[in-house]
Coordinates of C-alpha atoms in Angstrom, one line a residue:
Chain A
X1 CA 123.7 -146.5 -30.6
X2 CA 125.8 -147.7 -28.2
X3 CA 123.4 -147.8 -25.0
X4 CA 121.2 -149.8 -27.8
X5 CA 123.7 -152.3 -28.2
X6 CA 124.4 -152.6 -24.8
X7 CA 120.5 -152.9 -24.1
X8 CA 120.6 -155.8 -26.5
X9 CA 123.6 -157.6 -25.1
X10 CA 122.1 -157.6 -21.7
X11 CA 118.5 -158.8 -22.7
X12 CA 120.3 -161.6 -24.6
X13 CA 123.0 -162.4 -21.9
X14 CA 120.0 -161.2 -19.0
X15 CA 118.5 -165.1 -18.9
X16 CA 121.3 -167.4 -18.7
X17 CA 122.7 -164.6 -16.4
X18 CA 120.2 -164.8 -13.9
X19 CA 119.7 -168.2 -14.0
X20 CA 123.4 -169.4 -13.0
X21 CA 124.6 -166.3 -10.7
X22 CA 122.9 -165.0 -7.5
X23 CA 124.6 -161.3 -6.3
X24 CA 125.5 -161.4 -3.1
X25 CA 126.3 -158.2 -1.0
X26 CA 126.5 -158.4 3.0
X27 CA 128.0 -156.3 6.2
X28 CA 128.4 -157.3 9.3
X29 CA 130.4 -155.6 12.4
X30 CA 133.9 -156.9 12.9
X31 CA 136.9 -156.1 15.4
X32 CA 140.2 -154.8 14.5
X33 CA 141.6 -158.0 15.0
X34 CA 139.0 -160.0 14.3
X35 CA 139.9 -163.8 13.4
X36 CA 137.6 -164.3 9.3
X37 CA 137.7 -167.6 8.2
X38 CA 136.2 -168.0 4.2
X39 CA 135.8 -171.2 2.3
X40 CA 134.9 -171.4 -1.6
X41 CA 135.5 -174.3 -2.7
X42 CA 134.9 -173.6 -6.6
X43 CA 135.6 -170.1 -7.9
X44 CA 137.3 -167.4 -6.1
X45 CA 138.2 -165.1 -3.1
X46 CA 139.5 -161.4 -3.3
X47 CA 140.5 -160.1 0.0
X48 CA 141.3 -156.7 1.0
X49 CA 142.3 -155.0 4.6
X50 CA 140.3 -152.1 4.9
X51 CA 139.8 -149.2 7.5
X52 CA 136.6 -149.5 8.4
X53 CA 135.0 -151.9 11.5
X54 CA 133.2 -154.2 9.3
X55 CA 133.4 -157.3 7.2
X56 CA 131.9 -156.6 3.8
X57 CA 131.2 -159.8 1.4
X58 CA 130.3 -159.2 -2.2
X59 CA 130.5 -160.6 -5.6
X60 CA 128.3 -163.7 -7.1
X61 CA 126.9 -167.2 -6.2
X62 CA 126.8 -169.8 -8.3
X63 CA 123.6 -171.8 -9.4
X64 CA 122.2 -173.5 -6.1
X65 CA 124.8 -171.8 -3.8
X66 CA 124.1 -170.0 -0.6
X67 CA 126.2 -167.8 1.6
X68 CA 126.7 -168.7 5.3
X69 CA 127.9 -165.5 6.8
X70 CA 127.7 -165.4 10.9
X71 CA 129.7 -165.1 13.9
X72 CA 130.5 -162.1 16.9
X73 CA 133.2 -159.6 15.7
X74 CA 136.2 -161.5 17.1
X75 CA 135.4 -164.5 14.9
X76 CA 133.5 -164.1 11.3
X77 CA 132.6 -167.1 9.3
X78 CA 131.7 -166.9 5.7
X79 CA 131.1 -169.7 3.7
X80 CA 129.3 -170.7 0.3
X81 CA 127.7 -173.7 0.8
X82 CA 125.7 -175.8 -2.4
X83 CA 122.0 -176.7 -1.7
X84 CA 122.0 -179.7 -3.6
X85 CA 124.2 -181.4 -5.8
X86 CA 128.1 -181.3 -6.4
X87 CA 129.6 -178.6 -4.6
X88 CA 132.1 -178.8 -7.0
X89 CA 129.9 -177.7 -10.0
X90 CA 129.4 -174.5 -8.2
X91 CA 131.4 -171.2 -9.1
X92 CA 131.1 -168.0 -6.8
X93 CA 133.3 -165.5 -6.7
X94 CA 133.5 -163.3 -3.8
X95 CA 135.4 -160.2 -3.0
X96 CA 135.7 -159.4 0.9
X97 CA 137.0 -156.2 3.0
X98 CA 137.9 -157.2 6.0
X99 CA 139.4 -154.8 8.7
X100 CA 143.6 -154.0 8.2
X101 CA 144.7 -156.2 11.7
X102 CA 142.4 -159.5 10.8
X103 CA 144.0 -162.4 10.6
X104 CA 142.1 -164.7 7.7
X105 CA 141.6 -168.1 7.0
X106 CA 140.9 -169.4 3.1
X107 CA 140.1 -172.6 2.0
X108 CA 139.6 -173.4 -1.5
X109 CA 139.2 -176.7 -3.8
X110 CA 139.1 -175.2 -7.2
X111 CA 139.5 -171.6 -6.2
X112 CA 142.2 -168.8 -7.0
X113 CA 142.7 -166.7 -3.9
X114 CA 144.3 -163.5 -3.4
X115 CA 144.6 -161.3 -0.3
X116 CA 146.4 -157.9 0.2
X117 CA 146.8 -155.2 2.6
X118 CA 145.6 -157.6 5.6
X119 CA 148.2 -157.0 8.8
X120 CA 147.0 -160.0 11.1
X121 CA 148.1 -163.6 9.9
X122 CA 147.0 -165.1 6.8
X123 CA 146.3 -168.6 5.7
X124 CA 144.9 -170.0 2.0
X125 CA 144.8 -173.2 0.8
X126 CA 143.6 -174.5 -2.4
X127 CA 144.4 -177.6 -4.5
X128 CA 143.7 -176.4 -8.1
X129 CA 144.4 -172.3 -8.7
X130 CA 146.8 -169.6 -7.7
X131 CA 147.4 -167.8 -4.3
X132 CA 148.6 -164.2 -4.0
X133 CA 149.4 -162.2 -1.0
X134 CA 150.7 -158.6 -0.7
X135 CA 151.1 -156.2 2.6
X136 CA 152.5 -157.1 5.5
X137 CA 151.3 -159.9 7.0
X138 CA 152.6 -161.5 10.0
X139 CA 152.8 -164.8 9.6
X140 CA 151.8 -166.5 6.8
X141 CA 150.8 -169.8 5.6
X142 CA 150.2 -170.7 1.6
X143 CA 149.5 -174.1 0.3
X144 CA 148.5 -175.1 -3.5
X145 CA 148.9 -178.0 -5.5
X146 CA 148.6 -176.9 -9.2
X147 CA 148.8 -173.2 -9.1
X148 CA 151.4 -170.3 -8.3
X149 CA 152.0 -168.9 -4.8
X150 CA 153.4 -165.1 -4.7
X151 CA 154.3 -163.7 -1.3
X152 CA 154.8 -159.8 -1.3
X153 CA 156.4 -158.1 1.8
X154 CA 155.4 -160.4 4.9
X155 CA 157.1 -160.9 7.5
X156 CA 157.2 -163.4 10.6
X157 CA 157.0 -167.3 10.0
X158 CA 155.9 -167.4 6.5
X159 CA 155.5 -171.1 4.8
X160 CA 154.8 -171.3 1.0
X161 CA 153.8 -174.5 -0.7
X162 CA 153.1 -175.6 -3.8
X163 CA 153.9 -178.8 -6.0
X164 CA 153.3 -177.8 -9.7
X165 CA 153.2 -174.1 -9.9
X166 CA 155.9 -171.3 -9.4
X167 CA 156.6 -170.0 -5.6
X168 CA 157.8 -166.4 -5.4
X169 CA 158.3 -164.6 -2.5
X170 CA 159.2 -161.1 -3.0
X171 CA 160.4 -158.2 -0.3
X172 CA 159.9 -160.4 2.6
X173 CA 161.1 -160.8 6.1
X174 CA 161.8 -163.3 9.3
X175 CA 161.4 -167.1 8.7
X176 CA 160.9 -168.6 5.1
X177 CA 160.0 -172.3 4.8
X178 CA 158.8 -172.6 0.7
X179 CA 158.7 -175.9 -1.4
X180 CA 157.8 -177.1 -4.6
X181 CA 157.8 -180.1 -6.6
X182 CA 157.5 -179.1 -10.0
X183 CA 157.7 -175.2 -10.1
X184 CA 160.6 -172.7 -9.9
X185 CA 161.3 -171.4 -6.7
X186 CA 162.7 -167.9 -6.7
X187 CA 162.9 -166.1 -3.2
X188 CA 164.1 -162.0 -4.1
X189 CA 164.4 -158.7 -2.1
X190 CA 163.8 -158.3 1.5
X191 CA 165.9 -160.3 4.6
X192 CA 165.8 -163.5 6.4
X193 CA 167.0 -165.0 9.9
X194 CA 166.0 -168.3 8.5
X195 CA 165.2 -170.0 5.2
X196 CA 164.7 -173.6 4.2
X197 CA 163.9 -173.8 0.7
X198 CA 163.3 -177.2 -0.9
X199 CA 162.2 -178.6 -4.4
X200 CA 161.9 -182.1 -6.7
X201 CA 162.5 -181.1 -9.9
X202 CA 162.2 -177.2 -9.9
X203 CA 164.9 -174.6 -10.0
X204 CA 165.6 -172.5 -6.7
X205 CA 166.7 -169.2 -6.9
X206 CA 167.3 -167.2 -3.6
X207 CA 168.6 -163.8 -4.1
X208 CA 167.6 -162.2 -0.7
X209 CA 169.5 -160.5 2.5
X210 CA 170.2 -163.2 5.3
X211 CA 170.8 -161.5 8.8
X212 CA 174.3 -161.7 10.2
X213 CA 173.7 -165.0 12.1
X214 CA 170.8 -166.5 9.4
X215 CA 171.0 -170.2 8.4
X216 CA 170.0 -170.8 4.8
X217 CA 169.1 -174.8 3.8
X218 CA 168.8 -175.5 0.5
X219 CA 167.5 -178.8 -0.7
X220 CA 166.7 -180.4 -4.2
X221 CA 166.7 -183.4 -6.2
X222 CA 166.9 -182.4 -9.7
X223 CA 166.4 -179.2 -9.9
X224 CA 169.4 -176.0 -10.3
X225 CA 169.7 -173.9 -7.2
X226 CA 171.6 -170.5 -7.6
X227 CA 172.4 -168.4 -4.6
X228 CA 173.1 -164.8 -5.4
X229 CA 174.9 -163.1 -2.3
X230 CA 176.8 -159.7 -2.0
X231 CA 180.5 -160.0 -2.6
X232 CA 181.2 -159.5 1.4
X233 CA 178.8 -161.9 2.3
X234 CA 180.1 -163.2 5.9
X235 CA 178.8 -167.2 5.7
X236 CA 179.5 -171.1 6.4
X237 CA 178.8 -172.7 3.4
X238 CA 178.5 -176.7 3.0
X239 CA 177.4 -177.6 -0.5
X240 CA 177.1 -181.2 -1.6
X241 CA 175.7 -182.5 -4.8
X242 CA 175.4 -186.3 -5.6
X243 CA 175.9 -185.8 -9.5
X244 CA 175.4 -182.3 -9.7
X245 CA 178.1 -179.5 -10.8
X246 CA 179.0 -176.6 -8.3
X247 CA 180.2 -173.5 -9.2
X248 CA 181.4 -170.8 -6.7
X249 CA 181.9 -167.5 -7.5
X250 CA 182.2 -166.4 -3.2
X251 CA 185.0 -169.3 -2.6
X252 CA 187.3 -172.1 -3.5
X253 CA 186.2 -174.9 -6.6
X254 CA 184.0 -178.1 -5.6
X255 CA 186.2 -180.9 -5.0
X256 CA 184.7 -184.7 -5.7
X257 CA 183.4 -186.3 -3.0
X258 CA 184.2 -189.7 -3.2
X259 CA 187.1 -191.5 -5.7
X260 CA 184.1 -193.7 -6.8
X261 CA 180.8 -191.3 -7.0
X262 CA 180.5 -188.3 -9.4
X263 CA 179.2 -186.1 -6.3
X264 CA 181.2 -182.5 -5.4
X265 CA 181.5 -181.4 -2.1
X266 CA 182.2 -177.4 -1.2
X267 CA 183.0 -176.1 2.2
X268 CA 184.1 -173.3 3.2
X269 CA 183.9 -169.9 4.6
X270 CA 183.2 -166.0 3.4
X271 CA 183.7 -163.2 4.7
X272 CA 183.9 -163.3 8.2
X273 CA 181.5 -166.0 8.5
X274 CA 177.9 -165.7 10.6
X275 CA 175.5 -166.9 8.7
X276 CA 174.8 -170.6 7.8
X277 CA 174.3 -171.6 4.0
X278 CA 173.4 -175.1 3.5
X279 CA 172.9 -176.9 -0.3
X280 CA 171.9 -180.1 -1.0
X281 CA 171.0 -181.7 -4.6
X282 CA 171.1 -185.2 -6.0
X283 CA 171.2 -184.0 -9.9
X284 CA 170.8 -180.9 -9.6
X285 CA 173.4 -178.1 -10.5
X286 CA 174.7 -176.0 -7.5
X287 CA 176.2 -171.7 -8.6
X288 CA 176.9 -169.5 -6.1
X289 CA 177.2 -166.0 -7.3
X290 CA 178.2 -162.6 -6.6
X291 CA 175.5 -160.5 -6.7
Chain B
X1 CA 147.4 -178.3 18.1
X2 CA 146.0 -180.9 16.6
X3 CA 147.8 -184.5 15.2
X4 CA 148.0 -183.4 11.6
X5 CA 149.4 -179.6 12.3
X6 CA 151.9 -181.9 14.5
X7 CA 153.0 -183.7 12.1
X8 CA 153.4 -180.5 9.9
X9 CA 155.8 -179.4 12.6
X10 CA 157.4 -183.1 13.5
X11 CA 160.4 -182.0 11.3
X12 CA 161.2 -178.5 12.1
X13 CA 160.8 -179.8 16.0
X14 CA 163.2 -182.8 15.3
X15 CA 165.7 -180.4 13.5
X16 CA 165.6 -177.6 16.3
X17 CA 163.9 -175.7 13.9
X18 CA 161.1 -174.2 15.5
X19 CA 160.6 -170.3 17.3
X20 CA 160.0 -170.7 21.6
X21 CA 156.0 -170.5 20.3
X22 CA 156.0 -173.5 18.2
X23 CA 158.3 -175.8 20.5
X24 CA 156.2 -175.0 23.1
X25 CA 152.6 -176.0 21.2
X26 CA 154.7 -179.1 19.9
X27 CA 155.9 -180.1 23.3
X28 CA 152.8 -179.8 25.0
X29 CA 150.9 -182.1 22.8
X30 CA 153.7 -184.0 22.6
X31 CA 153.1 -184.5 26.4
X32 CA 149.5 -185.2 26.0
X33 CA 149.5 -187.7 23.0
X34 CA 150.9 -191.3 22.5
X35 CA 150.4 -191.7 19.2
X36 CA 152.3 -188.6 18.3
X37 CA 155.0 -189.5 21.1
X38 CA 156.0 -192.5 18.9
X39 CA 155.5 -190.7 15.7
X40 CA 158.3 -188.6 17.2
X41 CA 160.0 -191.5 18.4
X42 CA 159.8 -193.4 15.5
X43 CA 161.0 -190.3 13.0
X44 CA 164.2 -189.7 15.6
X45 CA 165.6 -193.4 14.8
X46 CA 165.5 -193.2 11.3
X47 CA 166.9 -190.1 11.4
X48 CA 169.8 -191.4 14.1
X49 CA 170.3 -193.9 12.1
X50 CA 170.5 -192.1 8.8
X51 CA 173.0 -189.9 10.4
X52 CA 174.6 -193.0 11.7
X53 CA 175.4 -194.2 8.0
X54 CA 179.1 -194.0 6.7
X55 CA 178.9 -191.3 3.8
X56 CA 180.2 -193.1 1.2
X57 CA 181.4 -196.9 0.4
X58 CA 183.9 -198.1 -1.3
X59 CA 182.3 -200.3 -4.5
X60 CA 183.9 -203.5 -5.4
X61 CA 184.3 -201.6 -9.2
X62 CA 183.5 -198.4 -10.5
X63 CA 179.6 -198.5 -11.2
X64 CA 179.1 -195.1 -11.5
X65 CA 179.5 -194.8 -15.7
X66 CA 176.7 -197.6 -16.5
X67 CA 174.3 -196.0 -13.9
X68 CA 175.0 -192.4 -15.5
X69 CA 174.2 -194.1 -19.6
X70 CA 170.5 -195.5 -17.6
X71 CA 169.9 -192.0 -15.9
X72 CA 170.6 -190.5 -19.0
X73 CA 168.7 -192.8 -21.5
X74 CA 165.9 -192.7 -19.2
X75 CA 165.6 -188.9 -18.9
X76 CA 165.7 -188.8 -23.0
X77 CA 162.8 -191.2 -22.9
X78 CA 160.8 -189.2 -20.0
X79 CA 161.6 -186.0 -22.4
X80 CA 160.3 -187.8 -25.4
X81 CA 157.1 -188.3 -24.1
X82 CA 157.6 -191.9 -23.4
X83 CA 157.7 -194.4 -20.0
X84 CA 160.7 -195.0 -18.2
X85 CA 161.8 -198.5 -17.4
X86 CA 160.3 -199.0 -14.1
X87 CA 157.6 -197.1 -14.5
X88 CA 157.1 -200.1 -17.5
X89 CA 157.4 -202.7 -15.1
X90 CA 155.6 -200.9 -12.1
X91 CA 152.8 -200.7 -14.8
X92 CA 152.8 -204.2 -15.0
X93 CA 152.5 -205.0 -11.5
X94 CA 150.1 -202.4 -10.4
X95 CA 146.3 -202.6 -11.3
X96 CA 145.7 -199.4 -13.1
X97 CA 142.2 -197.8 -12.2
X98 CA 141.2 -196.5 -15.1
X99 CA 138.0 -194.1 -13.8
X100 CA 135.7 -192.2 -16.4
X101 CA 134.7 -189.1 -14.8
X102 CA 131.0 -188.4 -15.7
X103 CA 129.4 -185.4 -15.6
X104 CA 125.7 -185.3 -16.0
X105 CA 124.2 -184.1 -19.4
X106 CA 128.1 -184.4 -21.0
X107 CA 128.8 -185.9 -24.0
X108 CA 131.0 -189.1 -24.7
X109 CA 133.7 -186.8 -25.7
X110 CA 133.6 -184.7 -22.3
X111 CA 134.3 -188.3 -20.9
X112 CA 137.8 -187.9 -19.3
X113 CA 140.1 -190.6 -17.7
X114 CA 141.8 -190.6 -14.6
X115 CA 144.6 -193.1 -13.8
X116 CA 145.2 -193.8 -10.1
X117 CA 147.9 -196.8 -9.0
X118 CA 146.5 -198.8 -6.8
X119 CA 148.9 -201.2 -6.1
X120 CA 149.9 -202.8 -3.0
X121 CA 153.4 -200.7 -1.4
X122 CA 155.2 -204.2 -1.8
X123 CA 154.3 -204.4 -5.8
X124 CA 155.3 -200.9 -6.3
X125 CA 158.4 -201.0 -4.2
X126 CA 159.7 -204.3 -5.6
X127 CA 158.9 -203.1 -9.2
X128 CA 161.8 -200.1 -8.5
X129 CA 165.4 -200.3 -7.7
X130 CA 166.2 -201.9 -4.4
X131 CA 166.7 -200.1 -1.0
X132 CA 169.5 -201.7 0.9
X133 CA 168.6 -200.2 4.3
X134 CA 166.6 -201.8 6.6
X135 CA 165.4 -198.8 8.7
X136 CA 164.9 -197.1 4.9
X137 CA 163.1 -199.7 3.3
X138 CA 160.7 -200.2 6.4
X139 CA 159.9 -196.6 6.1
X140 CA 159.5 -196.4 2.3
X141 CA 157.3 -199.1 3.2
X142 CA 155.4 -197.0 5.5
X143 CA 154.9 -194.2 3.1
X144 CA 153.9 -196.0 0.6
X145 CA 151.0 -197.8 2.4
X146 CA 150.2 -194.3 3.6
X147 CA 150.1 -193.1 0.0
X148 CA 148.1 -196.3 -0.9
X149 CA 145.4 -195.4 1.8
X150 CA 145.4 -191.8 0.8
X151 CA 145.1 -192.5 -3.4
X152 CA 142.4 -195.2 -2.4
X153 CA 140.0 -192.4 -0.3
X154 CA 141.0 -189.8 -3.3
X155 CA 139.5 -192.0 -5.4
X156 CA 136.2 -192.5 -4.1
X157 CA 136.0 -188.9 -4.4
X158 CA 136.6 -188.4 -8.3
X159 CA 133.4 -188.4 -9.4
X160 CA 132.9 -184.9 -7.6
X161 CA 136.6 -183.4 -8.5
X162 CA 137.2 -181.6 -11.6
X163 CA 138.5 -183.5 -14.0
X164 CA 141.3 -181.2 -14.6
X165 CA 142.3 -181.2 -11.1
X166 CA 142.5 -184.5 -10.9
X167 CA 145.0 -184.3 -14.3
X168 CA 147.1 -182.1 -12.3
X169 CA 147.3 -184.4 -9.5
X170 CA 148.3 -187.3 -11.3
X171 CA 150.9 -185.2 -13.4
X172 CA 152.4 -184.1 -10.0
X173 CA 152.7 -187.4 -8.2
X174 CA 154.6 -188.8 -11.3
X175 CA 157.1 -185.8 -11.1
X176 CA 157.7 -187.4 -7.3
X177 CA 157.6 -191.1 -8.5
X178 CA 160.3 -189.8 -11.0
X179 CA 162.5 -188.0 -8.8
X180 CA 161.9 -191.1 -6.1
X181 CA 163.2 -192.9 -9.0
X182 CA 165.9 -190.9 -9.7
X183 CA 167.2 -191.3 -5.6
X184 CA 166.9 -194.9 -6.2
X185 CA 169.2 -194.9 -8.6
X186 CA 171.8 -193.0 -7.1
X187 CA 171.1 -195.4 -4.3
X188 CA 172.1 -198.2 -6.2
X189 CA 175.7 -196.6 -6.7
X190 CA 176.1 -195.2 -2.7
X191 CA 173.2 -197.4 -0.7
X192 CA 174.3 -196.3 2.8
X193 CA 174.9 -192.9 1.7
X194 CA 172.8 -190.6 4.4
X195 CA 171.5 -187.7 2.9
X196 CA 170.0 -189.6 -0.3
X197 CA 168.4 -192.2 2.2
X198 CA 167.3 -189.1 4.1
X199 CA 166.5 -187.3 0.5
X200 CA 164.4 -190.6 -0.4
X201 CA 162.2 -190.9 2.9
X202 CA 162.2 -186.8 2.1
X203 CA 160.6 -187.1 -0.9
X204 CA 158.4 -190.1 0.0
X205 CA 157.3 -187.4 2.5
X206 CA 156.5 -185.2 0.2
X207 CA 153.6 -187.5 -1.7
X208 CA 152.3 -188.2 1.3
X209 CA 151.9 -184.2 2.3
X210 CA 150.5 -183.9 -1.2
X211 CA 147.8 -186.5 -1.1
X212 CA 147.0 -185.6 2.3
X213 CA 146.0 -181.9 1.6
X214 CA 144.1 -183.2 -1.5
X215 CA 142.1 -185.6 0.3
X216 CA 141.5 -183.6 3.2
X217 CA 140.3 -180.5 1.1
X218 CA 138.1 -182.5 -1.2
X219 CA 136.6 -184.5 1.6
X220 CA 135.8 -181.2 3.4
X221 CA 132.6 -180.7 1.1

């Protein structure tokens, strides 16, 4: 009974099927390190690092799209590309294993992009849709307009950017640069020799390890920024807010900044200082905590 | 390296910012290319002469109370769903392109509307509070005229952008325009103070960055 409905759904479901999706299922010989490069502009892109010397692209076209998939093992290319029409109007997800040490390239328009377990450096950009990555990457670079950006374990120069969706960048390591305009910006776990975090109106929230001599610069308009740091925390800290309120659990209160502006100003130093923790805001509320 | 991944890196080289790797890309094309030599040069002065700026001046009476009632006032409008006061009179100046998107076969009630300012960067600029600072003004002036050039080519590609993304667009530029707003204001009460004039050309930074990447991604179909 249930095969028979199953048989049913698909003979309904079969035509309109076939008609908009093309399967698409392609290998082709890659180096360890080989350099992929993938653009979709409407849809999606799965990637996964894998242990085996190939490049393997599957998953489904849309309606009029073909897939462009060439290049010699150092440098793959795969690419959906419309026949006619608006390339826009064309969904096709792909999934693609691509050896663990590749470095990738994404590019997206309407896409949501994801990538794990790739050890080389990693790149993805999209304007509308959410971009993942998890392993340890070295070196990466994330850029979306309206979607989230999640960082998982990376380490090296990593820059996050998005304007309306959430950044989070979990378990990471080395140099952080992440911004947002719109979205909360929450950087937890792992440990940093430099992080420059920066926000319009969205809330920062940096709970992390800094490295003895890190600098940490913290910037936002309106937005609340809370710092979370152990209770011997060695740092510099110079805090100012314009109209903000600072509170300091590490140190000494705010003091006003000016006898005619509502601004605080906050230096001082923990610990046996080291690091470098920077803070900025025009609006925006200012706590330093004790983790 | 090319000009635009420069200019990714123009403040991180500025600011000292950058690993040995970096510098060294950014130096070398730096020594190879004019234009970005006196994009370089031209970001160092206003920075200089941010820094340059006494932090805070003494105001002939204490302004700070009637700016705080607008700020908040205004915010309870933005809450409220409603249009803050210069964005009222930047309405009025600007010509307002009101675009239906189109999509073949769809009916009239798929039809979806997309505003894009299109003013000139004077209009807009004199429609909001006024920057004291010539060096600031001249580069607000700059940035907008960028951001002008950049709405202009993204809107000659709408008709082939999901009208949703272009929602979100338009929703996230007007979370700048506010906070730009917002700087303005607290400019008004501290003009020569330098980290809000470096916190306004910051943010005008920002909209540019974010109509750059839309532009260049949607004209890369």
């Amino acid at each position: 009974m249930k095969r028979a409905a199953f048989v049913l759904a698909a003979v309904l479901a079969g035509p309109a099927w076939l008609a908009a999706e093309t399967p698409v299922d392609q290998k082709r010989p890659a180096a360890p390190d080989a350099k992929v490069s993938i653009e979709n502009l409407s849809g999606s892109v799965k990637v996964t690092g894998w242990n085996q010397a190939e490049v393997h692209v599957k998953g489904t076209l849309g309606e009029g799209a073909e897939l462009s998939f060439d290049g010699p093992e150092q440098n793959l290319k795969i690419e959906v590309e419309a026949e006619h029409g608006n390339p826009m109007g064309v969904k096709s997800d792909l999934e693609v294993f691509v050896p663990t040490g590749s470095s990738v390239s994404i590019e997206g328009f309407q896409a949501t992009i994801s990538i794990a377990g790739v050890t080389g450096s990693v790149s993805a950009e999209t304007v509308n849709g959410s971009i993942t990555q998890a392993g340890p990457a070295k070196g990466v670079e994330l850029q979306s307009v309206n979607g989230s950006i999640d960082v998982t374990k990376a380490g090296g120069r990593i820059q996050a950017e998005a304007v309306n969706g959430p950044v989070t960048i979990r378990d990471a390591s080395g140099e952080l640069e992440a911004s947002t305009v719109n979205g909360k910006l929450l950087v937890t776990g792992g440990s940093y020799e430099r992080a420059k975090l920066e926000s319009v109106s969205g809330g920062v929230r940096f709970e992390a390890g800094l490295s003895p001599r890190a600098t940490l610069g913290v910037e936002s308009v309106s937005g609340t920024v809370d710092l979370f740091f152990p209770a011997a925390f060695g740092a510099e800290f110079s805090v100012s807010t314009f109209s903000g309120e600072i509170v300091n659990e590490l140190g000494p209160a705010a003091e006003k900044a000016s006898k005619w502006a509502p601004g605080k100003e906050l230096a001082f130093t923990s610990g046996s200082g080291g690091a470098r923790v920077t803070v900025e805001t025009l609006s925006g509320a200012v706590n330093i905590r004790k983790k | 390296m090319t000009c635009q991944e420069l200019d990714e890196r123009l403040d991180g080289w500025v600011d000292g910012e950058l690993d040995a790797r970096a510098a060294a890309e950014v130096e070398a094309h730096l020594a190879a290319c004019a234009l970005c030599q006196e994009r370089e040069r031209r970001l160092r002065q206003l920075l200089a002469h941010a820094a340059s700026l006494p932090r805070s001046l003494t105001p002939p009476r204490d302004l700070w109370p009637g700016i705080a009632r607008r700020v908040e006032r205004e915010r309870s409008w933005s809450w409220a769903g409603g249009l803050q006061p210069w964005a009222l009179a930047a309405a009025a100046t600007v010509v307002v392109g009101l675009v239906a998107v189109l999509w073949t076969g769809r009916a009239p009630s798929a039809v979806r509307t997309v505003e894009i300012p299109a003013a000139t960067p004077e209009a807009r600029l004199a429609a909001l509070p006024s920057v004291s600072d010539p060096v600031v003004a001249a580069a607000e002036r700059d940035y907008e005229a960028a951001a002008n050039a950049l709405l202009e080519a993204l809107q000659q590609r709408q008709a082939e952008i999901r009208p949703e993304t272009l929602v979100a667009v338009r929703a996230n530029l007007e979370v700048i325009d506010r906070a730009l707003a917002e700087v303005r204001e607290a400019l008004v009460k501290n003009p020569s103070n330098p980290e809000l004039n470096r916190m306004l050309v910051a943010t005008h930074r920002k909209k540019v960055d974010v109509l750059r990447r839309v532009v260049r991604l949607s004209t890369a179909l």
